[in-house]
Amino acid sequence: MALPVIEVNDAKCPNALDCRLCLLACPTRVLGLGTNVAPQKYQETDPSHFIVRGVRYQFCTLCMKCVEVCPHGAISISLDEGGGS
């Protein structure tokens, strides 16, 4: 069974930490919030470094709710037709 390909354009997703609409809309919690920098001891991570990524692809039902609620059009989902067995 082919898994979906979930792409998030970071340039179009300027404030993932505050927005989180896609995370809240996903009924199967496929998306996750992370950072694009390593944690620094005794320092808070700047909010601009938070990013949204697909983390549990196997649970994606292709409902497209995350794509629909994204106010910036930063998320795209497709089915990997050439994928595994």
XYZ file of C-alpha atoms in Angstrom:
85
model
C 0.000 0.000 0.000
C 1.379 3.391 -1.011
C 1.812 6.035 1.652
C 0.838 9.662 1.046
C 3.496 12.279 0.395
C 2.892 15.248 2.694
C 4.815 18.404 1.873
C 4.827 21.606 3.915
C 6.305 24.728 2.341
C 8.076 26.412 5.257
C 8.229 29.735 3.406
C 4.413 29.796 3.267
C 4.021 28.674 6.898
C 5.444 31.666 8.772
C 4.145 30.953 12.267
C 3.473 27.247 12.764
C 3.634 27.449 16.556
C 0.818 29.992 16.838
C -1.322 28.812 13.920
C -1.495 25.002 14.335
C -4.791 24.852 12.394
C -3.586 21.875 10.374
C -2.574 20.007 13.531
C -5.997 20.564 15.053
C -7.886 19.647 11.869
C -6.206 16.280 11.270
C -8.494 13.565 12.693
C -5.717 10.957 12.805
C -2.902 13.204 14.090
C -0.641 12.621 11.106
C 1.069 16.011 11.399
C 3.485 17.025 14.112
C 5.190 20.189 15.305
C 8.970 20.243 15.516
C 11.887 22.600 15.039
C 14.458 23.101 12.322
C 17.258 23.802 14.831
C 18.908 21.744 17.533
C 17.838 22.495 21.107
C 20.148 24.775 23.062
C 20.699 24.065 26.724
C 19.017 26.651 28.995
C 17.599 28.578 26.016
C 14.105 28.798 24.616
C 13.657 28.018 20.955
C 12.664 31.038 18.897
C 9.057 30.569 17.694
C 10.116 31.206 14.091
C 12.040 27.903 14.121
C 8.961 25.713 14.629
C 7.828 23.710 11.590
C 5.004 21.330 10.712
C 5.853 17.918 9.281
C 4.077 14.686 8.492
C 5.149 12.155 11.120
C 2.634 9.298 11.010
C 2.029 8.844 7.281
C 0.542 5.374 7.729
C -2.511 6.894 9.455
C -3.290 9.469 6.748
C -6.730 8.906 5.209
C -6.256 11.588 2.519
C -9.193 13.553 3.949
C -7.345 16.788 2.993
C -8.665 18.680 6.035
C -5.174 20.010 6.790
C -4.887 21.368 3.249
C -8.332 23.000 3.475
C -7.726 24.820 6.776
C -4.224 26.118 6.031
C -4.642 29.888 5.574
C -1.409 30.147 3.570
C -1.755 27.149 1.229
C 1.447 25.678 2.625
C 0.412 21.994 2.662
C 0.130 19.631 -0.270
C -0.655 15.927 -0.198
C -0.299 13.375 -2.959
C -0.216 9.610 -3.206
C 3.144 8.023 -3.978
C 2.153 5.774 -6.863
C 5.642 4.367 -7.409
C 6.067 3.309 -3.776
C 6.741 0.070 -1.978
C 4.967 -3.204 -1.664
